[in-house]
Every structure is written in C-alpha cells, then in structure tokens.
PDB file of C-alpha atoms and ligand atoms in Angstrom:
ATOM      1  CA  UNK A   1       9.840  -1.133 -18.151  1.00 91.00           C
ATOM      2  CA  UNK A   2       7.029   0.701 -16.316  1.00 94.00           C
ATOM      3  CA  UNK A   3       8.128   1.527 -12.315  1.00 97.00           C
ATOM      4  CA  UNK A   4       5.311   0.616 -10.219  1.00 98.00           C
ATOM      5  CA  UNK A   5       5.531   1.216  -6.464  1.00 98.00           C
ATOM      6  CA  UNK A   6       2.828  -1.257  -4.436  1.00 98.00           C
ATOM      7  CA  UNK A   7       1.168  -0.406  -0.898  1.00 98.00           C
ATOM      8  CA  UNK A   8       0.268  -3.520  -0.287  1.00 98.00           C
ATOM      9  CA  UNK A   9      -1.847  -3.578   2.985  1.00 96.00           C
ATOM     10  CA  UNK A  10      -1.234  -6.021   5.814  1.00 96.00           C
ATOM     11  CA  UNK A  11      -5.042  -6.726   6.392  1.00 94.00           C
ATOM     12  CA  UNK A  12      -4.829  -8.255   2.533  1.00 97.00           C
ATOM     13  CA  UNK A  13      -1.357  -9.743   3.245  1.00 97.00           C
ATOM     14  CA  UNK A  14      -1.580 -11.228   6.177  1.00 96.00           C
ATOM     15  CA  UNK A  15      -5.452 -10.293   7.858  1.00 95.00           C
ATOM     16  CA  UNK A  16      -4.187 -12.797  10.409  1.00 93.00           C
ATOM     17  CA  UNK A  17      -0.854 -15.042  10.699  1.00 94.00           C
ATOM     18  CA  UNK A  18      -3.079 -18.007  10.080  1.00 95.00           C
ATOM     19  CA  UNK A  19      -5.271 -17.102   7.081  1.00 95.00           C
ATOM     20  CA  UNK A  20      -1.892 -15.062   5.264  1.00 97.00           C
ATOM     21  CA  UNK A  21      -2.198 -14.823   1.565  1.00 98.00           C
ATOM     22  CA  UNK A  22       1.531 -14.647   1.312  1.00 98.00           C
ATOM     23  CA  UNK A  23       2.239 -17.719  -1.257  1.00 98.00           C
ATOM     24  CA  UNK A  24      -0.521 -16.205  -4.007  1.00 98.00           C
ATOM     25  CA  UNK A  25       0.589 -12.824  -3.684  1.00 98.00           C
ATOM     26  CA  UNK A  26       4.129 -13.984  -4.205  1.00 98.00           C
ATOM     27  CA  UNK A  27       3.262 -15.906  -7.732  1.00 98.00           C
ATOM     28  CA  UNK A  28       1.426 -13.192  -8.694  1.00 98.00           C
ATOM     29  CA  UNK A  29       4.340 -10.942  -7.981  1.00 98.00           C
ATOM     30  CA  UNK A  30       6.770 -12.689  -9.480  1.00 98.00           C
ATOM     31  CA  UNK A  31       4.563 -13.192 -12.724  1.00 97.00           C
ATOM     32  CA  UNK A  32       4.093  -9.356 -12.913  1.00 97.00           C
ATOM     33  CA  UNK A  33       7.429  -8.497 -12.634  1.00 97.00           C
ATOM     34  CA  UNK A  34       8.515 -10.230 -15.548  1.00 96.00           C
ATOM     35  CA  UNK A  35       6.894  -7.025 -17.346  1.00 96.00           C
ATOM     36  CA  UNK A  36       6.728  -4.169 -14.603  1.00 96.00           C
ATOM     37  CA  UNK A  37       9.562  -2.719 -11.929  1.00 97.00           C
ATOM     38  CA  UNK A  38       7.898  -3.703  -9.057  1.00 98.00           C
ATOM     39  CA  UNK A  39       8.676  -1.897  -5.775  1.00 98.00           C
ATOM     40  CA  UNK A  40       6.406  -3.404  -2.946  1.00 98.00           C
ATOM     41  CA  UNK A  41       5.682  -1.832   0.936  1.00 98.00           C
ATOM     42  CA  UNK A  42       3.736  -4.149   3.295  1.00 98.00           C
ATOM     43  CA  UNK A  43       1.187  -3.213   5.940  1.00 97.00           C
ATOM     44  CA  UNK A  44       1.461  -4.606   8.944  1.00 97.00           C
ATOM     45  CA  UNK A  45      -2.589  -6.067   9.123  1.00 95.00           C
ATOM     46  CA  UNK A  46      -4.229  -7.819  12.136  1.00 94.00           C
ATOM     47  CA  UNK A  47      -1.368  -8.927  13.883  1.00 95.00           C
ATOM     48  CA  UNK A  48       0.026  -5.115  14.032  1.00 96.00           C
ATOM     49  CA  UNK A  49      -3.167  -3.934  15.705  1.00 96.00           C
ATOM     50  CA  UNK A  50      -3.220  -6.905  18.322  1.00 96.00           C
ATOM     51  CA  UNK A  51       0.340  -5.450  19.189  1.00 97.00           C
ATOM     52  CA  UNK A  52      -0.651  -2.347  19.064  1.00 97.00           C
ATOM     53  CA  UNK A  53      -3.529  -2.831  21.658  1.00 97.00           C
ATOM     54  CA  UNK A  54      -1.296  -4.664  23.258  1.00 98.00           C
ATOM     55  CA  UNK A  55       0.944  -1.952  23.679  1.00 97.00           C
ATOM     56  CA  UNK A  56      -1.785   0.554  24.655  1.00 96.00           C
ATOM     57  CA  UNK A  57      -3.105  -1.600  27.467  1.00 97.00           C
ATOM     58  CA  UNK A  58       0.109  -1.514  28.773  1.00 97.00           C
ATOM     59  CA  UNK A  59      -0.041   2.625  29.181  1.00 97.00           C
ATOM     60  CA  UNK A  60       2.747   2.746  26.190  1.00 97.00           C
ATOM     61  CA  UNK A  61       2.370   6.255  24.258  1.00 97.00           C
ATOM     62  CA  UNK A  62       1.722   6.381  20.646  1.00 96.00           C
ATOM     63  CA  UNK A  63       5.264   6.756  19.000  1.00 97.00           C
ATOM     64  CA  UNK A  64       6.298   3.593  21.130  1.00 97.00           C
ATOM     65  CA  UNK A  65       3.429   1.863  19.490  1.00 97.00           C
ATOM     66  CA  UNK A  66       4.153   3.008  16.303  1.00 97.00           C
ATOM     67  CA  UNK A  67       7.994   1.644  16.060  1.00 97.00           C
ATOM     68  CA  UNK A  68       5.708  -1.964  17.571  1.00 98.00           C
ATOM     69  CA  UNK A  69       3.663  -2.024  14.327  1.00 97.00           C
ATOM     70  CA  UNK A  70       6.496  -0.600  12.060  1.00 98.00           C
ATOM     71  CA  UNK A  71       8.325  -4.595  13.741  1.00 98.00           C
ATOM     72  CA  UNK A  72       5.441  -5.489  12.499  1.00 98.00           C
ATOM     73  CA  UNK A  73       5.493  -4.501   8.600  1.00 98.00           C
ATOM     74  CA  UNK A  74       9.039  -5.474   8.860  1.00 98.00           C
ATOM     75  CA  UNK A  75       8.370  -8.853   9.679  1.00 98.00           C
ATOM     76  CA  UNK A  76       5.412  -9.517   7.174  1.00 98.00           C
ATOM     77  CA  UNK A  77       7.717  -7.722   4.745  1.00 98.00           C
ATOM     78  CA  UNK A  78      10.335 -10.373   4.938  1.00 98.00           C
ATOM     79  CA  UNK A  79       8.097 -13.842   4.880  1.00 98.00           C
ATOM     80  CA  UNK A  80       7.391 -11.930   1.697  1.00 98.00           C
ATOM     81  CA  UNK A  81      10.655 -11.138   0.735  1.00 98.00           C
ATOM     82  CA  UNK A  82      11.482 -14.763   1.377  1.00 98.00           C
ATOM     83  CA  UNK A  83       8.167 -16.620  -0.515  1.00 98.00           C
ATOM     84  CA  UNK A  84       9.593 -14.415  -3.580  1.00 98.00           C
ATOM     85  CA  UNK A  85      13.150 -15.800  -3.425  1.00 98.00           C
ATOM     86  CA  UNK A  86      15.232 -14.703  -6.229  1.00 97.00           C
ATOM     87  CA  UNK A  87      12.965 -12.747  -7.534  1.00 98.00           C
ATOM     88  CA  UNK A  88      13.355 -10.115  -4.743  1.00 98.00           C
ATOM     89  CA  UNK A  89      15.754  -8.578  -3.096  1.00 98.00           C
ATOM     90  CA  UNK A  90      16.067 -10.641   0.014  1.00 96.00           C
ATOM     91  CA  UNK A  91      16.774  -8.185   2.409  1.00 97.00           C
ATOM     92  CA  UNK A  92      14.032  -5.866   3.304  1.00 98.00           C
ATOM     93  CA  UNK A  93      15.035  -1.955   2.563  1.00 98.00           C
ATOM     94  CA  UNK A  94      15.214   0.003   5.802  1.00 97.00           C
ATOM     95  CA  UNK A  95      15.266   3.666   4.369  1.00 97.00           C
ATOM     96  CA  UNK A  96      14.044   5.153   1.218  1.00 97.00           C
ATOM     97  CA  UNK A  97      18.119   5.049   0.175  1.00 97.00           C
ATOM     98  CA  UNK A  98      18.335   1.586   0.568  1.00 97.00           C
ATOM     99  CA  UNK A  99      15.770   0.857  -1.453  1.00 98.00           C
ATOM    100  CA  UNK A 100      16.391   3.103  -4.271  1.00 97.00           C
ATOM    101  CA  UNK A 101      20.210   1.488  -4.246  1.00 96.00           C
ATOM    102  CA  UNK A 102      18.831  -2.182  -4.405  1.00 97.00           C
ATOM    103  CA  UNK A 103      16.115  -1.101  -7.334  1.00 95.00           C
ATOM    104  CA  UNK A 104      19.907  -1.591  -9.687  1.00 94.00           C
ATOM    105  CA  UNK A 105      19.845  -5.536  -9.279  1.00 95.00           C
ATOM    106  CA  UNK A 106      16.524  -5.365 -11.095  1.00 95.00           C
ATOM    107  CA  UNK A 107      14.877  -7.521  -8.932  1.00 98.00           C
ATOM    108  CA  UNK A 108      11.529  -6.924  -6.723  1.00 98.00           C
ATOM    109  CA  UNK A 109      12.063  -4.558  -4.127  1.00 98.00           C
ATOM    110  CA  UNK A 110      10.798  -4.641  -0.809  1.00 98.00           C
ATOM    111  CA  UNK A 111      10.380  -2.306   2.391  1.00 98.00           C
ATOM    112  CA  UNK A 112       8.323  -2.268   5.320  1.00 98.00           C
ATOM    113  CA  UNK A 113       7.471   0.922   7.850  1.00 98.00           C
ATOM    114  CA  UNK A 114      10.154   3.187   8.647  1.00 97.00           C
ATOM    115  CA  UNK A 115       9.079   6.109  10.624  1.00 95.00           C
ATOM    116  CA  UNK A 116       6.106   6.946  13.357  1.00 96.00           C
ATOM    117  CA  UNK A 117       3.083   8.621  12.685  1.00 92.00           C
ATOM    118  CA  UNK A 118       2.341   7.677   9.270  1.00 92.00           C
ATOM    119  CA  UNK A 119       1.408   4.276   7.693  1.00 93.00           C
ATOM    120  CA  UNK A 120       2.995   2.146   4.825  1.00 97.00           C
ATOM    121  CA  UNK A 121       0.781   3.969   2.356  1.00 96.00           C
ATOM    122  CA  UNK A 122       2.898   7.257   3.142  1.00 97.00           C
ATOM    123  CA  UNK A 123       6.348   5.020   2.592  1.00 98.00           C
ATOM    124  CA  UNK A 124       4.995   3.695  -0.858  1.00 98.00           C
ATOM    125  CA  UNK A 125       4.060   7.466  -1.611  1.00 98.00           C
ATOM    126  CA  UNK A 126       7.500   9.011  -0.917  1.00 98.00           C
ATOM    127  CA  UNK A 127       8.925   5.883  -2.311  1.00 98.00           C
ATOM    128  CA  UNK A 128       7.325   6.104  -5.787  1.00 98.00           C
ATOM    129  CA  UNK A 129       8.659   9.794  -5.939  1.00 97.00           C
ATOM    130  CA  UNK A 130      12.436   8.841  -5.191  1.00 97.00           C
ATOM    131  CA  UNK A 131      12.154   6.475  -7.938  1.00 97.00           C
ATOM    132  CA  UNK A 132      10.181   8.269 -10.094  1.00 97.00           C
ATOM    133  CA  UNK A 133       7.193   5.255 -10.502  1.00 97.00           C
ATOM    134  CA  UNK A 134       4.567   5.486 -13.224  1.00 96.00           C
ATOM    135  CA  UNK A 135       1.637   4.316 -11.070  1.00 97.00           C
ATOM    136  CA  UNK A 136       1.027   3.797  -6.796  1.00 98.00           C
ATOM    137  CA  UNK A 137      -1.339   1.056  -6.722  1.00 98.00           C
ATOM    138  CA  UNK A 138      -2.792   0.757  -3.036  1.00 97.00           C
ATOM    139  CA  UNK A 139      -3.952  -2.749  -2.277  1.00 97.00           C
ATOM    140  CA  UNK A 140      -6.634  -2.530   0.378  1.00 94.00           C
ATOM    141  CA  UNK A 141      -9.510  -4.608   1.785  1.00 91.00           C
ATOM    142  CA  UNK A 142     -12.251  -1.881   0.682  1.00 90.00           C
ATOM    143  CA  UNK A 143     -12.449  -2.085  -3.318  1.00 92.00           C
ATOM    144  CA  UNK A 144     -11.977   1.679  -4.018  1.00 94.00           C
ATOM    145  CA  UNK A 145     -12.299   5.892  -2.075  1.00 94.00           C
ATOM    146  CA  UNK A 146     -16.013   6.165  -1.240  1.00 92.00           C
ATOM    147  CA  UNK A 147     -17.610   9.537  -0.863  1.00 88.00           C
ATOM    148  CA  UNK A 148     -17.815   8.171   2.599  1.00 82.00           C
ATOM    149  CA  UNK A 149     -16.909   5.333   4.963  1.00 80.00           C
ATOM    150  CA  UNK A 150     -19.397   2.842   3.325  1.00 81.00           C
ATOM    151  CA  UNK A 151     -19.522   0.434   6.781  1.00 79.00           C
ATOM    152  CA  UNK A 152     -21.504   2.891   8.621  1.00 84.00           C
ATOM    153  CA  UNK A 153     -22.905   5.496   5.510  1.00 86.00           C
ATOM    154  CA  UNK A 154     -25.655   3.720   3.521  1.00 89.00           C
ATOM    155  CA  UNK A 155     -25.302   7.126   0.802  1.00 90.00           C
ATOM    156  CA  UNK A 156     -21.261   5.905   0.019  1.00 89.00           C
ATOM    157  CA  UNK A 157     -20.846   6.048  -3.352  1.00 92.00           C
ATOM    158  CA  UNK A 158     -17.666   4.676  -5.190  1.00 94.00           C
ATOM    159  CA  UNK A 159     -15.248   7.336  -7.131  1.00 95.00           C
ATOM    160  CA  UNK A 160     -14.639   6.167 -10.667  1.00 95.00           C
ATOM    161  CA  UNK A 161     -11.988   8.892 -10.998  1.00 96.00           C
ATOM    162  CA  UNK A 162     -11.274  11.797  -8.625  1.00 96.00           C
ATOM    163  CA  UNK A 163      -8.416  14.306  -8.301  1.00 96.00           C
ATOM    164  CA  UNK A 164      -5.591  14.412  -6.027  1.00 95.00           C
ATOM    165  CA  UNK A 165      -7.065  17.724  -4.107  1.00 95.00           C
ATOM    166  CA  UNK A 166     -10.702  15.680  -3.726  1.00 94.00           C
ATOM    167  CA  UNK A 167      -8.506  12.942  -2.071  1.00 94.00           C
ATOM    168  CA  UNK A 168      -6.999  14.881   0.460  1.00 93.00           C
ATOM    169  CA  UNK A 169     -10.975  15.947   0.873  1.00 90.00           C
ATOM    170  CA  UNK A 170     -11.922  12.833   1.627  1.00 88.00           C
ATOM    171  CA  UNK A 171      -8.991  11.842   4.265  1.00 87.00           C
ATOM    172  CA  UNK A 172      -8.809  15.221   6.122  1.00 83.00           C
ATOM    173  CA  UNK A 173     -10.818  13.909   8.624  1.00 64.00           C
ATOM    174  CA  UNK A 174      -9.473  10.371   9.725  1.00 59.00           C
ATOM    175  CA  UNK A 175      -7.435  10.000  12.924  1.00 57.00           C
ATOM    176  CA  UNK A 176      -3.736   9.874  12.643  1.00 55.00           C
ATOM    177  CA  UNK A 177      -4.097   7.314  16.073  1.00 59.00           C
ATOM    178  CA  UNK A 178      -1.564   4.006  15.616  1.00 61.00           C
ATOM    179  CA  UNK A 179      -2.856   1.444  13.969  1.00 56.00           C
ATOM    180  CA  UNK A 180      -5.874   3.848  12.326  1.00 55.00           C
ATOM    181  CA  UNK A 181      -7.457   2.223   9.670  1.00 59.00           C
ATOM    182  CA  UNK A 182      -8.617   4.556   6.121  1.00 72.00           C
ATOM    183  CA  UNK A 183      -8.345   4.031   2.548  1.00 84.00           C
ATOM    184  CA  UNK A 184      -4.727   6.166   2.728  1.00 90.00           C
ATOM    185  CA  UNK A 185      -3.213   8.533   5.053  1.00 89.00           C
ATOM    186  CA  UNK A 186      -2.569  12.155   4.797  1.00 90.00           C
ATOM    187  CA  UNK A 187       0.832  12.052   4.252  1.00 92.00           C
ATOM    188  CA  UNK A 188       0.491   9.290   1.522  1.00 95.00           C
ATOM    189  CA  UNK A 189      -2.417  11.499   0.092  1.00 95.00           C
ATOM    190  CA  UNK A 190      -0.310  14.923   0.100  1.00 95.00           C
ATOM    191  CA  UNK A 191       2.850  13.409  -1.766  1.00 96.00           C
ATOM    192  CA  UNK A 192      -0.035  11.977  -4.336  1.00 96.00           C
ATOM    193  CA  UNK A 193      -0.906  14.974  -4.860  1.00 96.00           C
ATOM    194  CA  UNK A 194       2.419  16.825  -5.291  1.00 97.00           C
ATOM    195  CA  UNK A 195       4.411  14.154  -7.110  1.00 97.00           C
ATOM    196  CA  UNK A 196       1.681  13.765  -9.581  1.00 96.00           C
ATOM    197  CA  UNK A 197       1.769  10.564  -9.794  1.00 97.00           C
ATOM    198  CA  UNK A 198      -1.742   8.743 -10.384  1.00 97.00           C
ATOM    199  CA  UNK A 199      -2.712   6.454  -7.571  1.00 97.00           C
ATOM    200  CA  UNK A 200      -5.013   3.266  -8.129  1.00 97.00           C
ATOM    201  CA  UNK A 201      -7.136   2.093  -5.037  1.00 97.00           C
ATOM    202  CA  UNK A 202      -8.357  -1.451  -5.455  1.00 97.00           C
ATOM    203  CA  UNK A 203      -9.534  -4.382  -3.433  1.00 96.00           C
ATOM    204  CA  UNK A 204      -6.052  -6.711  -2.608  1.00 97.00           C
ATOM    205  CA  UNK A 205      -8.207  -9.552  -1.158  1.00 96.00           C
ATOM    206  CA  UNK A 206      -7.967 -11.095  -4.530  1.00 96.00           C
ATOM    207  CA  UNK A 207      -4.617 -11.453  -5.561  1.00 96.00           C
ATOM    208  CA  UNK A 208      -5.248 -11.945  -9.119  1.00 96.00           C
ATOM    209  CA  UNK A 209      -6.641  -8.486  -9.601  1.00 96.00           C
ATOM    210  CA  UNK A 210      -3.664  -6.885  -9.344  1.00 97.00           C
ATOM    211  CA  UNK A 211      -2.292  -9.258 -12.326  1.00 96.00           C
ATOM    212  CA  UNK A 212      -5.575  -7.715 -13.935  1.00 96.00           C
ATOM    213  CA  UNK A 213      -5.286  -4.577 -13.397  1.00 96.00           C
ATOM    214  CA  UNK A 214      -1.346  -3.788 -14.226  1.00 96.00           C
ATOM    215  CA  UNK A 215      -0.878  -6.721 -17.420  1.00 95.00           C
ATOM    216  CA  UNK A 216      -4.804  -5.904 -18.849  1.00 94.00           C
ATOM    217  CA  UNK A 217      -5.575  -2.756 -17.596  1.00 92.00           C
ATOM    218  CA  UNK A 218      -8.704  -4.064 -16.389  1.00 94.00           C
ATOM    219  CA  UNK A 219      -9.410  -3.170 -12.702  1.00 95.00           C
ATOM    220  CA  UNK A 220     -12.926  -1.988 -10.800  1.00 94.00           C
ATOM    221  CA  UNK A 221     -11.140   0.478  -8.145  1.00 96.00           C
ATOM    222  CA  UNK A 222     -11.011   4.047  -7.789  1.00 96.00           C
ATOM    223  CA  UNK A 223      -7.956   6.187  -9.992  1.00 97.00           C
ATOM    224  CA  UNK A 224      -6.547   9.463  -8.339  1.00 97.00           C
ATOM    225  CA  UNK A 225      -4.994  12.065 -10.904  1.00 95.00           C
ATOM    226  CA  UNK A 226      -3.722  15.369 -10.599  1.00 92.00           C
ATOM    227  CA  UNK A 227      -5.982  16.054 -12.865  1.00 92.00           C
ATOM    228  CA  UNK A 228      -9.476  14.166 -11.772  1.00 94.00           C
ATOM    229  CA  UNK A 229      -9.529  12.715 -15.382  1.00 91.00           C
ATOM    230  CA  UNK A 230      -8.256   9.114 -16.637  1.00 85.00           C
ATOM    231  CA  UNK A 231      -4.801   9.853 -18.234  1.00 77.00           C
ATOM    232  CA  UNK A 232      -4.328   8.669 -21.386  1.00 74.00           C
ATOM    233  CA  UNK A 233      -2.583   5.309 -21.886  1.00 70.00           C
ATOM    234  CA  UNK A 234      -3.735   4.539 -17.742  1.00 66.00           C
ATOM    235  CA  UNK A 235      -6.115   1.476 -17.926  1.00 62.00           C
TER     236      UNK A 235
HETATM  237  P1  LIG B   1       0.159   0.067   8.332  1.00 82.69           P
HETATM  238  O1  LIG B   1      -0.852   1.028   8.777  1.00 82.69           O
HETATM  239  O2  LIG B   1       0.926   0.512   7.200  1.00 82.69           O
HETATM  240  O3  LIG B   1      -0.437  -1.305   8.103  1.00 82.69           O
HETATM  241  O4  LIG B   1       1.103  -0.225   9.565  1.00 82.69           O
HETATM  242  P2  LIG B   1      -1.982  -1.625   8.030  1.00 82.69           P
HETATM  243  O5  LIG B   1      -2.806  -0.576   8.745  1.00 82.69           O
HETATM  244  O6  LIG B   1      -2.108  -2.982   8.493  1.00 82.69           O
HETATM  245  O7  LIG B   1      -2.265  -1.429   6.546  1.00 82.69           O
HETATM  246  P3  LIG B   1      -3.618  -1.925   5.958  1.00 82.69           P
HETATM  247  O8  LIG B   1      -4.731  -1.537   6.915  1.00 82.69           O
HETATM  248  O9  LIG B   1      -3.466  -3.373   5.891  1.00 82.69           O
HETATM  249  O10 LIG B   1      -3.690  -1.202   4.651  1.00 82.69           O
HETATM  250  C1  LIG B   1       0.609  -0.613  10.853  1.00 82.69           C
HETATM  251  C2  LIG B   1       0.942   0.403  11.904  1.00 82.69           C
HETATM  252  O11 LIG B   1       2.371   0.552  12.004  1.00 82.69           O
HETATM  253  C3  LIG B   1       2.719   1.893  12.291  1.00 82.69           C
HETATM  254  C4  LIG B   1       1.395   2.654  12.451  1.00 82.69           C
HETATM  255  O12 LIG B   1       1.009   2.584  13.823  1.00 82.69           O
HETATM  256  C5  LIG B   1       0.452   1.819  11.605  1.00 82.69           C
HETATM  257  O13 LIG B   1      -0.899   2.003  11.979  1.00 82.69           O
HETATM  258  N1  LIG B   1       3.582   2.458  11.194  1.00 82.69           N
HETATM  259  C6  LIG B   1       3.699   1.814   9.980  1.00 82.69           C
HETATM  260  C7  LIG B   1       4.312   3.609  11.420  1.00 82.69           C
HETATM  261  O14 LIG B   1       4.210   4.218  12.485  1.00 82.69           O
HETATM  262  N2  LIG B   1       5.148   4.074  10.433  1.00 82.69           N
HETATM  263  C8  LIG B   1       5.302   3.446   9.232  1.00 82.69           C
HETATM  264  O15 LIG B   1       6.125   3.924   8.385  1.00 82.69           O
HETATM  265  C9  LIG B   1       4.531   2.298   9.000  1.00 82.69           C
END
C-alpha cells in the first residue's frame, strides 16, 4: 500500500470548536485507508490562535506560546483519534519514534505538534521522511501556493505544478511568529525539498476532496516536485 503522510490543518479541522468538521473527516479517513497508509498531523486552527493571543496579552514570550498551541494540536488530534476508533491508533504519537513504532499495527496514525517554532506542516514533513511516504498532502483552507497571498494581491495566480526550490521562493518571506498563518512553513518546505517527496496543496474545507484526490487522482490544488514537473503515475 501507498504511505501517505496528511497535514491536516486545524482551521479545516476544527476552524472553531463549534463548527468542527471532525465526524466527515473521520469517514472519509477511515474509507481511504482501506487502500492507502494513512499517517495524519492536525493543526491546531482557531481555537490555537485564541490561546495564543491569549497568551500574548498576558506578556508570555513566543516559545511559551508555542508549547500553548502545540496543547492545542494535541487536543484536536485526539477528538480525532477518538471519532476514528479502531481504525486509528488511539493514542496520539508524541515524537516522530512513536509514531513510526505504532505505523506496525497498520492502523491510522496520528500526531499532533511536538516542538516550538515550527507548525504541524514541518511535523508531517519530517514525518513522511522517517517513514518513507509516497505523497505529503497539505490540507489547508486556501485551495493551492499562489504566486502571492491572493487576500490582499489581486495579480495571485495559482501554481499548477512548481518545484521544491520555487516553494521555498514563495515562503521565504512569511513570519515564523506563533500561530503565523501561510500555505507551509519553512521548515516543512526545506525537508520537501530534500526528501524529495512530492507535496500536494489542496483546499481541506471539503472533506471529500481528499477521497478525490488520493482514490481518483482527481484534485484542483497545487503539486510540489523536486523536479517542477508532474511525476509520472502522480494524479
Ligand atoms: P499549526 O500552525 O500547525 O496549526 O499549530 P494551524 O496554524 O492551525 O494550522 P492551519 O492554519 O490550520 O493549517 C498552531 C500553533 O502551534 C504551535 C505554533 O505556534 C503554531 O502556530 N506549534 C505547532 C508549534 O510550535 N510546534 C509544532 O510542532 C506545532
């Protein structure tokens, strides 16, 4: 079976505590991973930037801020964990080790933040290299890498396909700040890039394109290759 690590973003997962999309992502998932080895790291979305804010207001630096919203992940990560029953691992993986150790039962895997000064994107990144995943897929709530931020650049234009180096282009600029929102961070974008592993960006706030994209191959994102061109066999 095809190893396919997720980033899926808490402002698809669970925008807010109220409106969480938690029960159709975890049909979805479970469907999928009849087919795929699914490894799954979840964002920590609105309510991770309310604590952050929180936490800022407060006069808290940073780092302190960071471990806050990395609570955060961990806490969205397990209502997942939980909607997926035995489909997933129940406990959510607290180190890259852990999680490649509880990929043997087979089941859906699932990890939250672990470290400051990245985001989940950079724990999905390193974790598709320690298992050695076919695909990243990055579920966010923009539908693909723009030439630009498209919500205040009128001239954005969507990337089809782009290269791993034009990637790390496109994010040099964005603010490492906690709770800093961009299509992927650095770190996510630099382990892209040396792994080699192709990264698909698409829009999470539909559950069902994910089903779309990894069991047709049909998906309307942006693809990141080492190369800049579609692989063969990739969709
Ligand atoms: P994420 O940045 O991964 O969630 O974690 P998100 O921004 O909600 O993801 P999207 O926008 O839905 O895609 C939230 C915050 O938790 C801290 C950072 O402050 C981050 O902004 N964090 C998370 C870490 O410091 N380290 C981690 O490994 C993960």
């Amino acid at each position: 079976m095809k190893k396919v690590v997720l980033s899926l973003g808490g402002s698809v997962l669970v925008p807010t505590l109220e409106g969480n999309r938690v029960t159709a992502y975890a049909g979805v998932l479970s469907r999928i991973s009849r087919r795929v080895n699914l490894f799954v790291v979840v964002g920590g979305g609105g309510e991770a930037r309310r604590y952050i804010s929180a936490a800022r207001e407060i006069g808290l630096d940073e780092a302190l801020a960071d471990e806050i919203g990395i609570l955060v992940t961990r806490l969205n990560a397990t209502l997942l964990a939980g909607a997926l029953g035995d489909a997933a691992v129940p406990a959510v993986a607290a180190s890259q080790t852990e999680a490649c150790a509880a990929a043997a039962s087979g089941k859906i895997v699932i990890m939250g933040g672990i470290t400051p000064a990245q985001t989940t994107d950079a724990v999905a990144a390193v974790l598709a290299e320690r298992v050695g995943a076919d695909l990243i897929v990055n579920l966010t709530s923009v539908d693909g890498i723009y030439t630009a931020d498209p919500k205040t650049d009128p001239a954005a234009r969507k990337l089809d396909v782009i290269s791993a180096d034009r990637l790390l282009g496109i994010v040099g600029g964005a603010s490492p700040a906690a709770g800093a929102n961009m299509v992927i961070d650095m770190v996510a974008a630099r382990v892209v890039k040396r792994s080699g592993i192709p990264l698909l960006v698409i829009d999470g706030t539909d559950p069902l394109a994910l089903e779309d994209a990894l069991l047709a191959g049909r998906h309307s994102g942006s693809l990141v290759t080492a190369t800049g061109k579609k692989p063969a066999g990739l969709f």
